[in-house]
Coordinates of C-alpha atoms in Angstrom, one line a residue:
M396 CA -49.8 14.8 -31.6
K397 CA -50.9 11.8 -29.6
K398 CA -49.9 9.4 -32.4
W399 CA -46.4 11.0 -32.6
M400 CA -45.9 10.6 -28.8
I401 CA -47.0 7.0 -28.9
T402 CA -44.7 6.2 -31.8
A403 CA -41.8 7.9 -30.0
A404 CA -42.5 5.9 -26.9
I405 CA -42.6 2.6 -28.8
L406 CA -39.2 3.4 -30.5
L407 CA -37.7 4.3 -27.1
V408 CA -38.8 1.0 -25.6
V409 CA -37.5 -1.0 -28.6
G410 CA -34.2 0.8 -28.4
L411 CA -33.9 0.1 -24.7
I412 CA -34.7 -3.5 -25.3
G413 CA -32.0 -3.7 -27.9
V414 CA -29.4 -2.1 -25.6
V415 CA -30.3 -4.4 -22.7
A416 CA -30.2 -7.5 -25.0
T417 CA -26.7 -6.5 -26.3
M418 CA -25.3 -5.9 -22.8
W419 CA -26.9 -9.2 -21.6
N420 CA -25.2 -11.1 -24.4
E421 CA -21.9 -9.4 -23.6
G422 CA -22.2 -10.1 -19.9
G423 CA -22.8 -6.5 -18.9
F424 CA -25.7 -7.4 -16.5
S425 CA -24.2 -10.7 -15.4
F426 CA -22.7 -11.6 -12.1
R427 CA -20.9 -14.5 -13.8
S428 CA -17.2 -14.5 -13.1
V429 CA -14.3 -16.8 -14.0
E430 CA -11.2 -17.8 -12.2
I431 CA -7.9 -16.2 -13.3
N432 CA -4.5 -17.7 -12.6
Q433 CA -1.5 -16.3 -14.3
N434 CA 2.2 -16.9 -13.4
Q435 CA 5.4 -15.4 -14.6
A436 CA 9.0 -15.5 -13.6
I437 CA 12.3 -13.8 -14.6
D438 CA 15.9 -14.3 -13.7
A439 CA 16.9 -11.9 -10.9
E440 CA 20.7 -12.1 -11.4
G441 CA 22.0 -8.5 -11.8
V442 CA 18.7 -6.9 -11.0
K443 CA 19.1 -3.7 -9.1
D444 CA 15.7 -2.0 -9.2
V445 CA 12.2 -3.3 -9.0
V446 CA 9.2 -1.2 -10.0
F447 CA 5.6 -2.1 -9.3
S448 CA 2.7 -0.4 -11.2
L449 CA -0.5 -1.9 -9.9
N450 CA -4.1 -0.8 -9.2
G451 CA -7.3 -2.2 -7.7
M452 CA -5.8 -5.3 -6.1
N453 CA -4.2 -6.6 -2.9
I454 CA -0.4 -7.0 -3.1
T455 CA 1.8 -9.3 -1.2
T456 CA 5.6 -9.5 -1.5
V457 CA 7.7 -12.2 0.2
K458 CA 11.2 -13.4 0.3
G459 CA 11.8 -15.9 -2.5
S460 CA 13.6 -19.2 -2.3
T461 CA 15.1 -19.2 -5.8
N462 CA 17.1 -16.7 -7.9
E463 CA 14.0 -15.8 -9.9
I464 CA 11.5 -13.0 -9.4
K465 CA 8.1 -14.8 -9.4
A466 CA 4.6 -13.3 -9.7
A467 CA 1.2 -15.0 -9.4
L468 CA -2.0 -13.2 -10.2
T469 CA -5.1 -15.0 -8.9
G470 CA -8.8 -14.3 -8.3
K471 CA -12.0 -13.8 -10.2
V472 CA -13.0 -11.4 -12.9
S473 CA -16.0 -10.8 -15.2
K474 CA -15.9 -12.9 -18.3
K475 CA -15.5 -9.7 -20.4
F476 CA -12.2 -9.0 -18.6
V477 CA -10.5 -12.4 -18.9
E478 CA -8.7 -11.7 -22.2
L479 CA -8.0 -8.1 -21.2
T480 CA -6.3 -8.9 -17.8
K481 CA -2.6 -9.7 -18.2
L482 CA 0.3 -10.1 -15.8
N483 CA 3.5 -8.5 -17.0
I484 CA 7.1 -8.9 -15.9
V485 CA 9.5 -7.0 -18.1
R486 CA 13.2 -6.5 -17.6
E487 CA 15.0 -3.4 -19.0
N488 CA 18.7 -3.6 -18.3
D489 CA 19.0 -4.0 -14.5
T490 CA 15.4 -2.9 -13.8
V491 CA 12.4 -5.3 -13.5
K492 CA 8.9 -3.8 -14.0
I493 CA 5.8 -5.6 -12.7
S494 CA 2.4 -4.6 -13.8
V495 CA -1.1 -5.9 -14.7
D496 CA -3.1 -4.8 -17.7
T497 CA -6.7 -4.2 -16.7
K498 CA -8.2 -2.5 -19.8
G499 CA -11.9 -3.1 -20.4
S500 CA -15.3 -1.6 -20.4
T501 CA -16.9 -0.7 -17.1
V502 CA -20.4 -0.5 -18.5
G503 CA -22.8 -2.7 -16.5
I504 CA -22.0 -4.8 -13.4
S505 CA -18.3 -5.8 -13.4
I506 CA -16.3 -8.1 -11.2
F507 CA -12.6 -7.6 -10.7
D508 CA -11.4 -9.3 -7.5
V509 CA -7.7 -10.3 -7.9
Q510 CA -4.6 -10.3 -5.9
I511 CA -0.9 -10.5 -6.8
R512 CA 1.8 -12.3 -4.9
V513 CA 5.5 -11.6 -5.8
E514 CA 8.5 -13.5 -4.6
L515 CA 11.7 -11.4 -4.5
P516 CA 15.0 -13.2 -4.1
E517 CA 17.0 -12.4 -1.0
Q518 CA 19.5 -9.7 -2.1
Q519 CA 20.3 -6.1 -1.6
Y520 CA 18.4 -4.0 -4.2
D521 CA 19.2 -0.4 -5.1
S522 CA 15.6 0.6 -5.1
V523 CA 12.1 -0.8 -4.8
V524 CA 9.3 1.4 -6.0
L525 CA 5.6 0.6 -5.7
N526 CA 2.7 2.6 -7.0
T527 CA -0.8 1.4 -6.3
G528 CA -4.2 3.0 -6.5
S529 CA -6.3 0.9 -4.1
G530 CA -5.9 -2.4 -2.3
D531 CA -4.0 -3.7 0.7
L532 CA -0.3 -4.0 0.7
N533 CA 1.7 -6.6 2.6
M534 CA 5.5 -6.4 2.2
A535 CA 7.9 -8.6 4.1
E536 CA 11.6 -9.5 4.4
L537 CA 13.0 -7.1 1.8
A538 CA 16.4 -5.2 1.7
A539 CA 17.1 -2.2 -0.5
N540 CA 18.9 1.1 -0.4
T541 CA 15.6 3.0 -0.9
I542 CA 12.0 1.8 -0.7
R543 CA 9.3 4.2 -2.0
I544 CA 5.6 3.4 -1.8
E545 CA 2.7 5.5 -3.0
A546 CA -0.9 4.4 -2.5
D547 CA -4.3 6.1 -2.8
S548 CA -6.1 3.8 -0.3
G549 CA -5.7 0.5 1.5
K550 CA -4.0 -1.0 4.6
V551 CA -0.2 -1.1 4.4
T552 CA 1.7 -3.7 6.4
L553 CA 5.5 -3.7 6.4
D554 CA 7.4 -6.4 8.2
R555 CA 11.2 -6.8 8.6
L556 CA 12.3 -4.4 5.9
T557 CA 15.8 -3.0 5.8
A558 CA 16.7 0.2 3.9
Q559 CA 18.7 3.4 4.2
K560 CA 15.5 5.3 3.6
L561 CA 11.8 4.3 3.3
K562 CA 9.3 6.8 2.0
L563 CA 5.6 6.1 2.1
K564 CA 2.7 8.3 1.0
T565 CA -0.9 7.3 1.2
G566 CA -4.3 8.9 1.0
S567 CA -6.2 6.7 3.5
G568 CA -5.6 3.4 5.1
N569 CA -3.8 2.3 8.3
I570 CA -0.1 1.7 8.3
N571 CA 1.5 -1.0 10.4
M572 CA 5.2 -1.6 10.6
K573 CA 7.2 -4.2 12.5
D574 CA 11.0 -4.3 12.8
V575 CA 11.6 -1.9 9.9
E576 CA 15.2 -0.8 9.9
A577 CA 15.3 2.5 7.9
E578 CA 15.0 6.2 8.1
L579 CA 11.3 6.8 7.8
E580 CA 9.3 9.4 6.0
L581 CA 5.6 8.7 6.2
E582 CA 2.8 10.9 5.0
A583 CA -0.9 10.2 5.1
D584 CA -4.1 12.1 4.8
T585 CA -6.1 9.8 7.1
A586 CA -4.4 6.8 8.8
E587 CA -3.7 5.1 12.1
I588 CA 0.1 4.6 12.1
E589 CA 1.8 2.0 14.3
A590 CA 5.5 1.2 14.3
D591 CA 6.8 -1.7 16.4
M592 CA 10.6 -2.0 16.8
A593 CA 13.4 -3.0 19.1
D594 CA 14.7 0.6 19.5
I595 CA 14.5 3.9 17.8
T596 CA 17.8 4.0 15.9
H597 CA 16.8 5.9 12.7
P598 CA 15.4 9.3 12.1
M599 CA 11.6 9.5 11.5
K600 CA 9.3 12.1 10.0
I601 CA 5.6 11.2 10.2
T602 CA 2.8 13.4 9.1
T603 CA -0.9 12.6 9.1
G604 CA -4.0 14.8 8.7
S605 CA -6.1 12.6 10.9
G606 CA -5.2 9.5 12.9
E607 CA -3.3 8.2 15.9
V608 CA 0.5 7.5 15.8
T609 CA 1.9 4.8 18.1
L610 CA 5.6 4.0 18.6
Y611 CA 6.3 0.7 20.4
T612 CA 9.8 -0.4 21.4
T613 CA 11.2 -3.4 23.2
E614 CA 12.8 -1.3 25.9
R615 CA 12.9 2.4 26.7
P616 CA 14.3 4.3 23.7
S617 CA 18.1 4.6 24.2
S618 CA 18.6 7.9 22.5
A619 CA 15.9 10.0 20.7
T620 CA 14.4 13.4 20.7
I621 CA 10.7 13.2 19.8
K622 CA 8.9 16.3 18.7
F623 CA 5.2 16.2 18.5
S624 CA 3.1 18.9 16.7
H625 CA -0.6 18.7 16.5
G626 CA -3.8 20.6 15.9
S627 CA -5.6 18.5 18.5
G628 CA -4.1 15.5 20.3
E629 CA -2.1 14.3 23.3
L630 CA 1.4 12.9 23.8
R631 CA 1.0 9.8 25.9
N632 CA 4.3 8.6 27.2
Q633 CA 4.1 5.2 29.0
W634 CA 7.8 5.0 29.9
D635 CA 8.8 5.7 33.5
G636 CA 11.6 8.0 34.4
T637 CA 11.0 10.4 31.6
K638 CA 9.5 13.9 32.2
Q639 CA 6.1 14.3 30.7
P640 CA 6.1 17.6 28.6
A641 CA 3.4 20.2 29.3
A642 CA 0.3 20.0 27.1
D643 CA 0.8 22.3 24.1
E644 CA 0.5 22.3 20.3
E645 CA 4.2 21.5 20.2
Q646 CA 5.7 19.0 22.7
S647 CA 9.1 17.5 23.0
I648 CA 10.5 14.6 25.0
V649 CA 14.1 13.4 25.2
F650 CA 15.4 9.9 25.8
G651 CA 19.1 9.4 26.6
D652 CA 21.3 12.0 24.8
G653 CA 18.5 12.6 22.2
S654 CA 20.7 11.8 19.2
V655 CA 18.0 10.4 16.9
P656 CA 15.5 13.0 15.7
V657 CA 11.8 12.0 15.5
D658 CA 9.3 14.5 14.1
I659 CA 5.6 13.7 14.4
K660 CA 2.8 15.9 13.1
T661 CA -0.9 15.3 13.3
G662 CA -3.8 17.5 12.4
S663 CA -6.0 15.5 14.7
G664 CA -4.6 12.5 16.6
N665 CA -2.6 11.4 19.6
L666 CA 1.0 10.2 19.9
T667 CA 1.6 7.2 22.1
L668 CA 5.0 5.9 23.2
G669 CA 5.2 2.6 24.9
K670 CA 6.5 -1.0 25.3
R671 CA 5.7 -3.5 22.6

């Protein structure tokens, strides 16, 4: 019995040594990483829709200076991921699709630290759709009829976007918007949401399970009806000359003739209205 146990132990140790050796040779236990730098471009003439399908990376979109949609993927990845990581820009009729292949084994210690920067020519797109799992998003100087963003986690920063409607849904991660001209529909499980604008001129519907909501304007809103529903939270109005509503689970405040509807709902979190 003892001999059998000793033999089994020896075989187990030999097997483990073999597995470790194999993973070592393949880089599974290595912190070694290599630089990745991939660039692609495609003619934007006639493009109406842009679709992003990305995951596990920071994303930046900026206004381009040419008539091409350009993308640059940079960063560091484990050696075993180099050949498997590929930047793709594909055009199908009037739609451009941007994605990154990231197939590969996750056994052992892996490094995948990349970011993508996309230049979009200045023009009016029909739609821009972005789906991402995790990673920060910075989107600036973009015009489209509709903009739709879905993210699992990561900070979202939107600057000088123009659209008929912007719809954003995220699991967790703060949302910061500056000078976004669009009807807004924002939904977050957990997020601090801040919108900074000249005036409230478009309808808003903002829902968060947990997190503060702040609306800053250059001057006192000219015409808006703001309804605030919450499980726990306060409406903090910093504008003089406006009657502060009584503390309740549903509060409402009117600026001017109240023509622009703003609907804010938080499970837990305050709403602050003030000067930027």
